Amino acid sequence: MAQQGGAAGITSTDTKLFASEMDRVMARMHEGMAAAKPTGNPDRDFAAMMIPHHQGAIEMAEIQLRFGKDERLRRLAQGIIVEQRQEIAVMQRILDETPALMPTSTPAQGHTNHMHTEKKP
């Protein structure tokens, strides 16, 4: 049987489970953010990294709702879930509309390539 904790009936088992689930969610969030490879388009790259960040925040808020007792934090967690879902939807639409790559040739590169293709007499 789990030991009784001090705060509002939270057991040591609950505390360990809370910590374990938060660690799991944070690891997945960081993996998702790191998996977003730079495309050269800052807008797209920002959205691609922020989506897993927001998803992590949602999952952390859901864990708070399962384990937390403070009504202020529970309300905050509920708001985070609603707002972050809406923001993910906006960022996903932007990703769907935004090209993944910027042109591969910059003006300076184009000029250099042009010079190499010219034939000299």
PDB file of C-alpha atoms in Angstrom:
ATOM      1  CA  MET A   1       0.000   0.000   0.000  1.00  0.00           C
ATOM      2  CA  ALA A   2       1.264   3.480  -0.864  1.00  0.00           C
ATOM      3  CA  GLN A   3       2.262   5.818   1.897  1.00  0.00           C
ATOM      4  CA  GLN A   4       0.062   8.790   2.553  1.00  0.00           C
ATOM      5  CA  GLY A   5       1.628  12.082   1.464  1.00  0.00           C
ATOM      6  CA  GLY A   6       1.260  15.456   3.066  1.00  0.00           C
ATOM      7  CA  ALA A   7      -0.624  17.438   0.424  1.00  0.00           C
ATOM      8  CA  ALA A   8      -4.335  16.718  -0.021  1.00  0.00           C
ATOM      9  CA  GLY A   9      -4.049  12.934   0.035  1.00  0.00           C
ATOM     10  CA  ILE A  10      -1.298  12.610  -2.574  1.00  0.00           C
ATOM     11  CA  THR A  11       0.506   9.305  -2.114  1.00  0.00           C
ATOM     12  CA  SER A  12       4.160   8.608  -2.775  1.00  0.00           C
ATOM     13  CA  THR A  13       2.990   6.321  -5.591  1.00  0.00           C
ATOM     14  CA  ASP A  14       1.097   9.245  -7.140  1.00  0.00           C
ATOM     15  CA  THR A  15       4.167  11.444  -6.813  1.00  0.00           C
ATOM     16  CA  LYS A  16       6.367   8.863  -8.526  1.00  0.00           C
ATOM     17  CA  LEU A  17       3.829   8.251 -11.283  1.00  0.00           C
ATOM     18  CA  PHE A  18       3.399  12.004 -11.825  1.00  0.00           C
ATOM     19  CA  ALA A  19       7.180  12.476 -12.115  1.00  0.00           C
ATOM     20  CA  SER A  20       7.545   9.480 -14.414  1.00  0.00           C
ATOM     21  CA  GLU A  21       4.787  10.642 -16.753  1.00  0.00           C
ATOM     22  CA  MET A  22       6.119  14.201 -16.848  1.00  0.00           C
ATOM     23  CA  ASP A  23       9.608  12.906 -17.670  1.00  0.00           C
ATOM     24  CA  ARG A  24       8.191  10.736 -20.466  1.00  0.00           C
ATOM     25  CA  VAL A  25       6.211  13.621 -21.963  1.00  0.00           C
ATOM     26  CA  MET A  26       9.147  16.027 -21.758  1.00  0.00           C
ATOM     27  CA  ALA A  27      11.485  13.522 -23.429  1.00  0.00           C
ATOM     28  CA  ARG A  28       8.986  12.979 -26.261  1.00  0.00           C
ATOM     29  CA  MET A  29       8.505  16.743 -26.622  1.00  0.00           C
ATOM     30  CA  HIS A  30      12.252  17.343 -26.906  1.00  0.00           C
ATOM     31  CA  GLU A  31      12.613  14.491 -29.407  1.00  0.00           C
ATOM     32  CA  GLY A  32       9.825  15.977 -31.512  1.00  0.00           C
ATOM     33  CA  MET A  33      11.386  19.420 -31.443  1.00  0.00           C
ATOM     34  CA  ALA A  34      14.808  18.023 -32.370  1.00  0.00           C
ATOM     35  CA  ALA A  35      13.288  15.979 -35.204  1.00  0.00           C
ATOM     36  CA  ALA A  36      12.124  19.171 -36.928  1.00  0.00           C
ATOM     37  CA  LYS A  37      14.957  19.617 -39.401  1.00  0.00           C
ATOM     38  CA  PRO A  38      15.715  23.152 -40.604  1.00  0.00           C
ATOM     39  CA  THR A  39      14.348  23.841 -44.076  1.00  0.00           C
ATOM     40  CA  GLY A  40      15.761  27.313 -44.586  1.00  0.00           C
ATOM     41  CA  ASN A  41      12.322  28.858 -44.088  1.00  0.00           C
ATOM     42  CA  PRO A  42      12.213  30.423 -40.589  1.00  0.00           C
ATOM     43  CA  ASP A  43       8.404  30.532 -40.483  1.00  0.00           C
ATOM     44  CA  ARG A  44       8.065  26.861 -41.348  1.00  0.00           C
ATOM     45  CA  ASP A  45      10.907  25.844 -39.031  1.00  0.00           C
ATOM     46  CA  PHE A  46       9.382  27.776 -36.110  1.00  0.00           C
ATOM     47  CA  ALA A  47       5.987  26.124 -36.584  1.00  0.00           C
ATOM     48  CA  ALA A  48       7.527  22.666 -37.008  1.00  0.00           C
ATOM     49  CA  MET A  49       9.408  23.011 -33.717  1.00  0.00           C
ATOM     50  CA  MET A  50       6.574  24.640 -31.801  1.00  0.00           C
ATOM     51  CA  ILE A  51       3.962  21.991 -32.612  1.00  0.00           C
ATOM     52  CA  PRO A  52       5.671  19.259 -30.554  1.00  0.00           C
ATOM     53  CA  HIS A  53       6.394  21.860 -27.856  1.00  0.00           C
ATOM     54  CA  HIS A  54       2.693  22.732 -27.650  1.00  0.00           C
ATOM     55  CA  GLN A  55       1.701  19.055 -27.782  1.00  0.00           C
ATOM     56  CA  GLY A  56       4.020  18.476 -24.839  1.00  0.00           C
ATOM     57  CA  ALA A  57       2.363  21.333 -22.958  1.00  0.00           C
ATOM     58  CA  ILE A  58      -1.056  19.778 -23.603  1.00  0.00           C
ATOM     59  CA  GLU A  59       0.084  16.395 -22.332  1.00  0.00           C
ATOM     60  CA  MET A  60       1.681  17.976 -19.264  1.00  0.00           C
ATOM     61  CA  ALA A  61      -1.552  19.870 -18.560  1.00  0.00           C
ATOM     62  CA  GLU A  62      -3.521  16.626 -18.865  1.00  0.00           C
ATOM     63  CA  ILE A  63      -1.182  15.010 -16.336  1.00  0.00           C
ATOM     64  CA  GLN A  64      -1.703  17.999 -14.030  1.00  0.00           C
ATOM     65  CA  LEU A  65      -5.456  17.473 -14.272  1.00  0.00           C
ATOM     66  CA  ARG A  66      -5.040  13.812 -13.289  1.00  0.00           C
ATOM     67  CA  PHE A  67      -2.779  14.452 -10.303  1.00  0.00           C
ATOM     68  CA  GLY A  68      -3.029  18.109  -9.296  1.00  0.00           C
ATOM     69  CA  LYS A  69      -5.319  19.385  -6.587  1.00  0.00           C
ATOM     70  CA  ASP A  70      -4.841  23.180  -6.719  1.00  0.00           C
ATOM     71  CA  GLU A  71      -7.900  24.610  -8.467  1.00  0.00           C
ATOM     72  CA  ARG A  72      -5.932  27.560  -9.849  1.00  0.00           C
ATOM     73  CA  LEU A  73      -3.464  25.246 -11.564  1.00  0.00           C
ATOM     74  CA  ARG A  74      -6.262  22.978 -12.764  1.00  0.00           C
ATOM     75  CA  ARG A  75      -7.987  25.959 -14.419  1.00  0.00           C
ATOM     76  CA  LEU A  76      -4.661  27.021 -15.901  1.00  0.00           C
ATOM     77  CA  ALA A  77      -4.094  23.485 -17.226  1.00  0.00           C
ATOM     78  CA  GLN A  78      -7.564  23.462 -18.799  1.00  0.00           C
ATOM     79  CA  GLY A  79      -6.835  26.773 -20.501  1.00  0.00           C
ATOM     80  CA  ILE A  80      -3.474  25.511 -21.738  1.00  0.00           C
ATOM     81  CA  ILE A  81      -5.167  22.507 -23.337  1.00  0.00           C
ATOM     82  CA  VAL A  82      -7.721  24.644 -25.184  1.00  0.00           C
ATOM     83  CA  GLU A  83      -5.318  27.396 -26.265  1.00  0.00           C
ATOM     84  CA  GLN A  84      -2.443  25.147 -27.289  1.00  0.00           C
ATOM     85  CA  ARG A  85      -4.759  22.951 -29.400  1.00  0.00           C
ATOM     86  CA  GLN A  86      -5.991  26.052 -31.206  1.00  0.00           C
ATOM     87  CA  GLU A  87      -2.432  27.269 -31.744  1.00  0.00           C
ATOM     88  CA  ILE A  88      -1.348  23.852 -33.050  1.00  0.00           C
ATOM     89  CA  ALA A  89      -4.188  24.000 -35.590  1.00  0.00           C
ATOM     90  CA  VAL A  90      -3.018  27.436 -36.767  1.00  0.00           C
ATOM     91  CA  MET A  91       0.603  26.320 -37.043  1.00  0.00           C
ATOM     92  CA  GLN A  92      -0.383  23.128 -38.873  1.00  0.00           C
ATOM     93  CA  ARG A  93      -2.355  25.177 -41.432  1.00  0.00           C
ATOM     94  CA  ILE A  94       0.679  27.403 -41.917  1.00  0.00           C
ATOM     95  CA  LEU A  95       2.907  24.348 -42.417  1.00  0.00           C
ATOM     96  CA  ASP A  96       0.449  23.008 -44.981  1.00  0.00           C
ATOM     97  CA  GLU A  97       0.579  26.327 -46.866  1.00  0.00           C
ATOM     98  CA  THR A  98       4.296  27.125 -46.548  1.00  0.00           C
ATOM     99  CA  PRO A  99       6.957  25.661 -48.838  1.00  0.00           C
ATOM    100  CA  ALA A 100       9.469  23.437 -47.088  1.00  0.00           C
ATOM    101  CA  LEU A 101      12.510  24.798 -48.847  1.00  0.00           C
ATOM    102  CA  MET A 102      13.616  28.184 -49.981  1.00  0.00           C
ATOM    103  CA  PRO A 103      15.283  28.417 -53.406  1.00  0.00           C
ATOM    104  CA  THR A 104      18.568  26.512 -53.433  1.00  0.00           C
ATOM    105  CA  SER A 105      20.366  29.192 -55.409  1.00  0.00           C
ATOM    106  CA  THR A 106      20.979  32.557 -53.818  1.00  0.00           C
ATOM    107  CA  PRO A 107      21.716  35.549 -56.063  1.00  0.00           C
ATOM    108  CA  ALA A 108      25.411  35.311 -55.215  1.00  0.00           C
ATOM    109  CA  GLN A 109      25.492  31.607 -56.091  1.00  0.00           C
ATOM    110  CA  GLY A 110      23.625  32.214 -59.319  1.00  0.00           C
ATOM    111  CA  HIS A 111      26.119  34.881 -60.311  1.00  0.00           C
ATOM    112  CA  THR A 112      29.062  32.614 -59.523  1.00  0.00           C
ATOM    113  CA  ASN A 113      27.557  29.740 -61.499  1.00  0.00           C
ATOM    114  CA  HIS A 114      26.917  32.036 -64.439  1.00  0.00           C
ATOM    115  CA  MET A 115      30.544  33.125 -64.485  1.00  0.00           C
ATOM    116  CA  HIS A 116      31.746  29.516 -64.623  1.00  0.00           C
ATOM    117  CA  THR A 117      29.550  28.690 -67.599  1.00  0.00           C
ATOM    118  CA  GLU A 118      30.739  31.574 -69.755  1.00  0.00           C
ATOM    119  CA  LYS A 119      33.183  30.672 -72.489  1.00  0.00           C
ATOM    120  CA  LYS A 120      36.140  32.934 -72.893  1.00  0.00           C
ATOM    121  CA  PRO A 121      37.653  33.548 -76.357  1.00  0.00           C
TER     122      PRO A 121
END
